[in-house]
């Protein structure tokens, strides 16, 4: 999907700025690569946010099991039963949880299982959770209380992210509209005033002007994209 969208962006840019098939090949690496990079970052960010919500649900199930007296290992087994009701087997949290349960049945240590889980997921919230759990298991602290505190911290962070998304939702829409407007303006000028635009597609001066406009556009797009990306 990302490759198809990037190819569309390259062809549209080449047509509007250069009206040339050869230009599409020249723009394939910078424009297509930039589009794919941004596309992948956004998809990964969405998947990470989704996994964070799934992980919170898993922690709530584990916490409930710990409160009634289960050990951490048995609490994870009980949590798996509840999670199968909420999620499908192909969901990421279920894949990770089922894998950890298989490791537990192979008599691997819980610390090792959680460390490997943290390494596979590679998220700050999960790393912090694993570090705290490993410390509590060694020191013999209140596991249920620690998990509740960890859940509370992750929930506060997620709620803050949602508030930020709500506040800047309108700005994101404005940014997308502003990103499309230059292409619309060029298309309008090509259709309405073809003779006026013809000079920009012939000779070195015209192509240099269009190249400068494209570079300015990409720079502005990059700055705008960074402005609407607020990480907690």
PDB file of C-alpha atoms in Angstrom:
ATOM      1  CA  UNK A   1       0.000   0.000   0.000  1.00  0.00           C
ATOM      2  CA  UNK A   2       2.786   2.384   0.867  1.00  0.00           C
ATOM      3  CA  UNK A   3       4.587   1.670  -2.424  1.00  0.00           C
ATOM      4  CA  UNK A   4       1.406   2.285  -4.425  1.00  0.00           C
ATOM      5  CA  UNK A   5       0.738   5.563  -2.625  1.00  0.00           C
ATOM      6  CA  UNK A   6       4.371   6.627  -3.055  1.00  0.00           C
ATOM      7  CA  UNK A   7       4.216   5.809  -6.784  1.00  0.00           C
ATOM      8  CA  UNK A   8       1.064   7.901  -7.085  1.00  0.00           C
ATOM      9  CA  UNK A   9       2.720  10.814  -5.295  1.00  0.00           C
ATOM     10  CA  UNK A  10       5.781  10.568  -7.561  1.00  0.00           C
ATOM     11  CA  UNK A  11       3.715  10.471 -10.766  1.00  0.00           C
ATOM     12  CA  UNK A  12       1.512  13.374  -9.660  1.00  0.00           C
ATOM     13  CA  UNK A  13       4.536  15.458  -8.661  1.00  0.00           C
ATOM     14  CA  UNK A  14       6.369  14.685 -11.899  1.00  0.00           C
ATOM     15  CA  UNK A  15       3.329  15.601 -14.003  1.00  0.00           C
ATOM     16  CA  UNK A  16       2.450  18.839 -12.229  1.00  0.00           C
ATOM     17  CA  UNK A  17       5.989  20.147 -11.691  1.00  0.00           C
ATOM     18  CA  UNK A  18       7.762  18.824 -14.802  1.00  0.00           C
ATOM     19  CA  UNK A  19       5.145  17.264 -17.108  1.00  0.00           C
ATOM     20  CA  UNK A  20       7.709  14.608 -17.933  1.00  0.00           C
ATOM     21  CA  UNK A  21       7.977  10.825 -17.606  1.00  0.00           C
ATOM     22  CA  UNK A  22      11.748  11.087 -17.232  1.00  0.00           C
ATOM     23  CA  UNK A  23      11.252  13.400 -14.273  1.00  0.00           C
ATOM     24  CA  UNK A  24       9.233  10.681 -12.559  1.00  0.00           C
ATOM     25  CA  UNK A  25      12.290   8.441 -12.608  1.00  0.00           C
ATOM     26  CA  UNK A  26      14.491  11.212 -11.208  1.00  0.00           C
ATOM     27  CA  UNK A  27      11.973  12.007  -8.463  1.00  0.00           C
ATOM     28  CA  UNK A  28      11.422   8.358  -7.580  1.00  0.00           C
ATOM     29  CA  UNK A  29      14.152   8.214  -4.944  1.00  0.00           C
ATOM     30  CA  UNK A  30      13.798  11.589  -3.124  1.00  0.00           C
ATOM     31  CA  UNK A  31      10.031  12.093  -3.317  1.00  0.00           C
ATOM     32  CA  UNK A  32       9.021   8.444  -3.193  1.00  0.00           C
ATOM     33  CA  UNK A  33      11.523   7.691  -0.447  1.00  0.00           C
ATOM     34  CA  UNK A  34      10.337  10.629   1.652  1.00  0.00           C
ATOM     35  CA  UNK A  35       6.699   9.635   1.224  1.00  0.00           C
ATOM     36  CA  UNK A  36       7.424   6.008   2.166  1.00  0.00           C
ATOM     37  CA  UNK A  37       9.386   7.119   5.227  1.00  0.00           C
ATOM     38  CA  UNK A  38       6.558   9.335   6.482  1.00  0.00           C
ATOM     39  CA  UNK A  39       3.950   6.684   5.637  1.00  0.00           C
ATOM     40  CA  UNK A  40       5.838   3.995   7.540  1.00  0.00           C
ATOM     41  CA  UNK A  41       6.413   6.235  10.571  1.00  0.00           C
ATOM     42  CA  UNK A  42       2.710   7.003  10.805  1.00  0.00           C
ATOM     43  CA  UNK A  43       1.676   3.357  10.446  1.00  0.00           C
ATOM     44  CA  UNK A  44       4.175   2.278  13.111  1.00  0.00           C
ATOM     45  CA  UNK A  45       2.961   5.027  15.426  1.00  0.00           C
ATOM     46  CA  UNK A  46      -0.633   3.876  14.998  1.00  0.00           C
ATOM     47  CA  UNK A  47       0.305   0.250  15.650  1.00  0.00           C
ATOM     48  CA  UNK A  48       2.302   1.207  18.753  1.00  0.00           C
ATOM     49  CA  UNK A  49      -0.640   3.180  20.124  1.00  0.00           C
ATOM     50  CA  UNK A  50      -2.937   0.235  19.408  1.00  0.00           C
ATOM     51  CA  UNK A  51      -0.587  -2.185  21.158  1.00  0.00           C
ATOM     52  CA  UNK A  52      -0.369   0.122  24.173  1.00  0.00           C
ATOM     53  CA  UNK A  53      -4.153  -0.089  24.579  1.00  0.00           C
ATOM     54  CA  UNK A  54      -4.022  -3.861  24.202  1.00  0.00           C
ATOM     55  CA  UNK A  55      -1.218  -4.071  26.765  1.00  0.00           C
ATOM     56  CA  UNK A  56      -3.259  -2.007  29.233  1.00  0.00           C
ATOM     57  CA  UNK A  57      -6.155  -4.457  28.914  1.00  0.00           C
ATOM     58  CA  UNK A  58      -3.759  -7.326  29.554  1.00  0.00           C
ATOM     59  CA  UNK A  59      -2.362  -5.623  32.664  1.00  0.00           C
ATOM     60  CA  UNK A  60      -5.873  -5.047  33.999  1.00  0.00           C
ATOM     61  CA  UNK A  61      -6.602  -8.775  33.662  1.00  0.00           C
ATOM     62  CA  UNK A  62      -3.313  -9.675  35.361  1.00  0.00           C
ATOM     63  CA  UNK A  63      -3.967  -7.198  38.168  1.00  0.00           C
ATOM     64  CA  UNK A  64      -7.447  -8.641  38.782  1.00  0.00           C
ATOM     65  CA  UNK A  65      -6.007 -12.150  39.015  1.00  0.00           C
ATOM     66  CA  UNK A  66      -3.251 -11.030  41.399  1.00  0.00           C
ATOM     67  CA  UNK A  67      -5.821  -9.382  43.662  1.00  0.00           C
ATOM     68  CA  UNK A  68      -7.552 -12.718  44.254  1.00  0.00           C
ATOM     69  CA  UNK A  69      -4.322 -14.433  45.223  1.00  0.00           C
ATOM     70  CA  UNK A  70      -2.818 -15.840  42.037  1.00  0.00           C
ATOM     71  CA  UNK A  71       0.930 -15.830  41.479  1.00  0.00           C
ATOM     72  CA  UNK A  72       2.253 -13.791  38.544  1.00  0.00           C
ATOM     73  CA  UNK A  73       2.594 -16.898  36.382  1.00  0.00           C
ATOM     74  CA  UNK A  74      -0.940 -18.099  37.086  1.00  0.00           C
ATOM     75  CA  UNK A  75      -2.255 -14.551  36.747  1.00  0.00           C
ATOM     76  CA  UNK A  76      -0.869 -14.429  33.223  1.00  0.00           C
ATOM     77  CA  UNK A  77      -2.593 -17.717  32.422  1.00  0.00           C
ATOM     78  CA  UNK A  78      -5.888 -16.372  33.774  1.00  0.00           C
ATOM     79  CA  UNK A  79      -5.426 -13.135  31.871  1.00  0.00           C
ATOM     80  CA  UNK A  80      -5.064 -15.103  28.640  1.00  0.00           C
ATOM     81  CA  UNK A  81      -8.576 -16.530  29.123  1.00  0.00           C
ATOM     82  CA  UNK A  82     -10.108 -13.059  29.380  1.00  0.00           C
ATOM     83  CA  UNK A  83      -8.032 -11.681  26.520  1.00  0.00           C
ATOM     84  CA  UNK A  84      -9.260 -14.413  24.170  1.00  0.00           C
ATOM     85  CA  UNK A  85     -12.739 -12.955  24.664  1.00  0.00           C
ATOM     86  CA  UNK A  86     -11.606  -9.410  23.840  1.00  0.00           C
ATOM     87  CA  UNK A  87      -9.124 -10.120  21.054  1.00  0.00           C
ATOM     88  CA  UNK A  88      -8.588 -12.467  18.164  1.00  0.00           C
ATOM     89  CA  UNK A  89      -5.640 -14.810  17.867  1.00  0.00           C
ATOM     90  CA  UNK A  90      -4.031 -12.729  15.102  1.00  0.00           C
ATOM     91  CA  UNK A  91      -3.944  -9.596  17.267  1.00  0.00           C
ATOM     92  CA  UNK A  92      -0.448  -8.693  18.347  1.00  0.00           C
ATOM     93  CA  UNK A  93      -1.075  -8.882  22.085  1.00  0.00           C
ATOM     94  CA  UNK A  94      -2.479 -12.405  21.722  1.00  0.00           C
ATOM     95  CA  UNK A  95       0.499 -13.554  19.682  1.00  0.00           C
ATOM     96  CA  UNK A  96       2.913 -12.187  22.274  1.00  0.00           C
ATOM     97  CA  UNK A  97       0.904 -13.496  25.230  1.00  0.00           C
ATOM     98  CA  UNK A  98       0.522 -16.984  23.757  1.00  0.00           C
ATOM     99  CA  UNK A  99       4.238 -17.079  23.052  1.00  0.00           C
ATOM    100  CA  UNK A 100       5.038 -16.157  26.645  1.00  0.00           C
ATOM    101  CA  UNK A 101       2.688 -18.872  27.907  1.00  0.00           C
ATOM    102  CA  UNK A 102       4.458 -21.441  25.744  1.00  0.00           C
ATOM    103  CA  UNK A 103       7.745 -20.283  27.236  1.00  0.00           C
ATOM    104  CA  UNK A 104       6.291 -20.673  30.739  1.00  0.00           C
ATOM    105  CA  UNK A 105       5.262 -24.249  29.939  1.00  0.00           C
ATOM    106  CA  UNK A 106       8.872 -24.889  28.904  1.00  0.00           C
ATOM    107  CA  UNK A 107       9.849 -23.855  32.475  1.00  0.00           C
ATOM    108  CA  UNK A 108      11.726 -20.720  31.457  1.00  0.00           C
ATOM    109  CA  UNK A 109      12.191 -18.111  34.169  1.00  0.00           C
ATOM    110  CA  UNK A 110       9.638 -15.298  34.287  1.00  0.00           C
ATOM    111  CA  UNK A 111      12.368 -12.663  34.269  1.00  0.00           C
ATOM    112  CA  UNK A 112      13.818 -14.104  31.066  1.00  0.00           C
ATOM    113  CA  UNK A 113      10.373 -14.368  29.463  1.00  0.00           C
ATOM    114  CA  UNK A 114       9.534 -10.754  30.242  1.00  0.00           C
ATOM    115  CA  UNK A 115      12.952  -9.518  29.108  1.00  0.00           C
ATOM    116  CA  UNK A 116      12.510 -11.241  25.750  1.00  0.00           C
ATOM    117  CA  UNK A 117       8.985  -9.832  25.515  1.00  0.00           C
ATOM    118  CA  UNK A 118      10.329  -6.342  26.134  1.00  0.00           C
ATOM    119  CA  UNK A 119      13.007  -6.832  23.482  1.00  0.00           C
ATOM    120  CA  UNK A 120      10.495  -7.966  20.858  1.00  0.00           C
ATOM    121  CA  UNK A 121       8.012  -5.164  21.527  1.00  0.00           C
ATOM    122  CA  UNK A 122      10.640  -2.442  22.044  1.00  0.00           C
ATOM    123  CA  UNK A 123       8.325   0.138  23.658  1.00  0.00           C
ATOM    124  CA  UNK A 124       9.193   2.391  26.565  1.00  0.00           C
ATOM    125  CA  UNK A 125       6.093   1.476  28.588  1.00  0.00           C
ATOM    126  CA  UNK A 126       6.790  -2.237  28.254  1.00  0.00           C
ATOM    127  CA  UNK A 127      10.467  -1.796  29.139  1.00  0.00           C
ATOM    128  CA  UNK A 128       9.557   0.152  32.269  1.00  0.00           C
ATOM    129  CA  UNK A 129       6.992  -2.480  33.244  1.00  0.00           C
ATOM    130  CA  UNK A 130       9.481  -5.338  32.821  1.00  0.00           C
ATOM    131  CA  UNK A 131      12.150  -3.480  34.806  1.00  0.00           C
ATOM    132  CA  UNK A 132       9.742  -2.842  37.689  1.00  0.00           C
ATOM    133  CA  UNK A 133       8.447  -6.430  37.707  1.00  0.00           C
ATOM    134  CA  UNK A 134      11.975  -7.851  37.742  1.00  0.00           C
ATOM    135  CA  UNK A 135      12.876  -5.590  40.686  1.00  0.00           C
ATOM    136  CA  UNK A 136       9.740  -6.552  42.645  1.00  0.00           C
ATOM    137  CA  UNK A 137      10.283 -10.276  42.092  1.00  0.00           C
ATOM    138  CA  UNK A 138      13.796  -9.984  43.458  1.00  0.00           C
ATOM    139  CA  UNK A 139      12.893  -7.783  46.410  1.00  0.00           C
ATOM    140  CA  UNK A 140       9.583  -9.496  47.225  1.00  0.00           C
ATOM    141  CA  UNK A 141       7.361  -6.405  47.013  1.00  0.00           C
ATOM    142  CA  UNK A 142       3.621  -6.123  46.477  1.00  0.00           C
ATOM    143  CA  UNK A 143       3.232  -7.254  42.864  1.00  0.00           C
ATOM    144  CA  UNK A 144      -0.447  -6.282  42.522  1.00  0.00           C
ATOM    145  CA  UNK A 145       0.195  -2.758  43.834  1.00  0.00           C
ATOM    146  CA  UNK A 146       3.165  -2.255  41.534  1.00  0.00           C
ATOM    147  CA  UNK A 147       1.190  -3.372  38.483  1.00  0.00           C
ATOM    148  CA  UNK A 148      -1.663  -1.018  39.409  1.00  0.00           C
ATOM    149  CA  UNK A 149       0.784   1.884  39.669  1.00  0.00           C
ATOM    150  CA  UNK A 150       2.342   0.938  36.332  1.00  0.00           C
ATOM    151  CA  UNK A 151      -1.115   0.761  34.758  1.00  0.00           C
ATOM    152  CA  UNK A 152      -1.969   4.169  36.171  1.00  0.00           C
ATOM    153  CA  UNK A 153       1.169   5.725  34.661  1.00  0.00           C
ATOM    154  CA  UNK A 154       0.553   4.173  31.240  1.00  0.00           C
ATOM    155  CA  UNK A 155      -3.115   5.242  31.313  1.00  0.00           C
ATOM    156  CA  UNK A 156      -2.184   8.820  32.193  1.00  0.00           C
ATOM    157  CA  UNK A 157       0.271   8.903  29.309  1.00  0.00           C
ATOM    158  CA  UNK A 158      -2.300   7.443  26.901  1.00  0.00           C
ATOM    159  CA  UNK A 159      -4.980   9.897  28.066  1.00  0.00           C
ATOM    160  CA  UNK A 160      -2.554  12.770  27.542  1.00  0.00           C
ATOM    161  CA  UNK A 161      -1.810  11.519  24.020  1.00  0.00           C
ATOM    162  CA  UNK A 162      -5.534  11.366  23.284  1.00  0.00           C
ATOM    163  CA  UNK A 163      -6.038  14.903  24.608  1.00  0.00           C
ATOM    164  CA  UNK A 164      -3.201  16.152  22.418  1.00  0.00           C
ATOM    165  CA  UNK A 165      -4.668  14.372  19.381  1.00  0.00           C
ATOM    166  CA  UNK A 166      -8.043  15.985  20.094  1.00  0.00           C
ATOM    167  CA  UNK A 167      -6.561  19.465  20.485  1.00  0.00           C
ATOM    168  CA  UNK A 168      -4.487  19.341  17.279  1.00  0.00           C
ATOM    169  CA  UNK A 169      -7.007  17.372  15.180  1.00  0.00           C
ATOM    170  CA  UNK A 170      -8.203  20.569  13.503  1.00  0.00           C
ATOM    171  CA  UNK A 171      -4.614  21.674  12.886  1.00  0.00           C
ATOM    172  CA  UNK A 172      -3.831  18.315  11.286  1.00  0.00           C
ATOM    173  CA  UNK A 173      -6.755  18.754   8.916  1.00  0.00           C
ATOM    174  CA  UNK A 174      -5.599  22.280   8.092  1.00  0.00           C
ATOM    175  CA  UNK A 175      -2.106  20.936   7.419  1.00  0.00           C
ATOM    176  CA  UNK A 176      -3.427  18.269   5.039  1.00  0.00           C
ATOM    177  CA  UNK A 177      -5.535  20.842   3.198  1.00  0.00           C
ATOM    178  CA  UNK A 178      -2.585  23.221   2.902  1.00  0.00           C
ATOM    179  CA  UNK A 179      -0.419  20.344   1.651  1.00  0.00           C
ATOM    180  CA  UNK A 180      -2.856  19.633  -1.183  1.00  0.00           C
ATOM    181  CA  UNK A 181      -3.554  23.249  -2.185  1.00  0.00           C
ATOM    182  CA  UNK A 182      -0.273  23.814  -4.123  1.00  0.00           C
ATOM    183  CA  UNK A 183      -0.973  20.801  -6.330  1.00  0.00           C
ATOM    184  CA  UNK A 184      -4.516  22.026  -6.918  1.00  0.00           C
ATOM    185  CA  UNK A 185      -3.277  25.512  -7.821  1.00  0.00           C
ATOM    186  CA  UNK A 186      -0.765  24.174 -10.343  1.00  0.00           C
ATOM    187  CA  UNK A 187      -3.386  21.861 -11.889  1.00  0.00           C
ATOM    188  CA  UNK A 188      -5.821  24.769 -12.146  1.00  0.00           C
ATOM    189  CA  UNK A 189      -3.221  26.969 -13.825  1.00  0.00           C
ATOM    190  CA  UNK A 190      -2.302  24.198 -16.274  1.00  0.00           C
ATOM    191  CA  UNK A 191      -5.939  23.751 -17.283  1.00  0.00           C
ATOM    192  CA  UNK A 192      -7.026  27.398 -17.284  1.00  0.00           C
ATOM    193  CA  UNK A 193      -3.855  29.118 -18.562  1.00  0.00           C
ATOM    194  CA  UNK A 194      -1.822  26.508 -20.466  1.00  0.00           C
ATOM    195  CA  UNK A 195       0.081  29.107 -22.495  1.00  0.00           C
ATOM    196  CA  UNK A 196       1.099  31.002 -19.369  1.00  0.00           C
ATOM    197  CA  UNK A 197       2.408  27.809 -17.726  1.00  0.00           C
ATOM    198  CA  UNK A 198       4.144  26.474 -20.821  1.00  0.00           C
ATOM    199  CA  UNK A 199       7.305  28.507 -20.176  1.00  0.00           C
ATOM    200  CA  UNK A 200       7.797  26.736 -16.837  1.00  0.00           C
ATOM    201  CA  UNK A 201       8.047  23.359 -18.545  1.00  0.00           C
ATOM    202  CA  UNK A 202      10.559  24.326 -21.207  1.00  0.00           C
ATOM    203  CA  UNK A 203      14.198  25.213 -20.945  1.00  0.00           C
ATOM    204  CA  UNK A 204      16.529  25.360 -18.008  1.00  0.00           C
ATOM    205  CA  UNK A 205      15.117  28.557 -16.362  1.00  0.00           C
ATOM    206  CA  UNK A 206      11.554  27.232 -16.223  1.00  0.00           C
ATOM    207  CA  UNK A 207      12.561  23.848 -14.862  1.00  0.00           C
ATOM    208  CA  UNK A 208      14.840  25.540 -12.338  1.00  0.00           C
ATOM    209  CA  UNK A 209      11.913  27.624 -11.075  1.00  0.00           C
ATOM    210  CA  UNK A 210       9.698  24.544 -10.730  1.00  0.00           C
ATOM    211  CA  UNK A 211      12.499  22.647  -9.002  1.00  0.00           C
ATOM    212  CA  UNK A 212      12.951  25.519  -6.543  1.00  0.00           C
ATOM    213  CA  UNK A 213       9.198  25.547  -5.871  1.00  0.00           C
ATOM    214  CA  UNK A 214       9.214  21.796  -5.284  1.00  0.00           C
ATOM    215  CA  UNK A 215      12.134  22.037  -2.858  1.00  0.00           C
ATOM    216  CA  UNK A 216      10.412  24.837  -0.943  1.00  0.00           C
ATOM    217  CA  UNK A 217       7.226  22.786  -0.825  1.00  0.00           C
ATOM    218  CA  UNK A 218       9.030  19.692   0.515  1.00  0.00           C
ATOM    219  CA  UNK A 219      10.819  21.781   3.135  1.00  0.00           C
ATOM    220  CA  UNK A 220       7.553  23.392   4.259  1.00  0.00           C
ATOM    221  CA  UNK A 221       5.845  19.991   4.326  1.00  0.00           C
ATOM    222  CA  UNK A 222       8.628  18.562   6.491  1.00  0.00           C
ATOM    223  CA  UNK A 223       8.427  21.460   8.951  1.00  0.00           C
ATOM    224  CA  UNK A 224       4.647  21.226   9.128  1.00  0.00           C
ATOM    225  CA  UNK A 225       4.768  17.482   9.668  1.00  0.00           C
ATOM    226  CA  UNK A 226       7.150  17.917  12.585  1.00  0.00           C
ATOM    227  CA  UNK A 227       4.921  20.596  14.122  1.00  0.00           C
ATOM    228  CA  UNK A 228       1.893  18.297  14.272  1.00  0.00           C
ATOM    229  CA  UNK A 229       3.893  15.387  15.665  1.00  0.00           C
ATOM    230  CA  UNK A 230       3.828  15.800  19.456  1.00  0.00           C
ATOM    231  CA  UNK A 231       5.223  12.845  21.417  1.00  0.00           C
ATOM    232  CA  UNK A 232       4.712  12.322  25.151  1.00  0.00           C
TER     233      UNK A 232
END
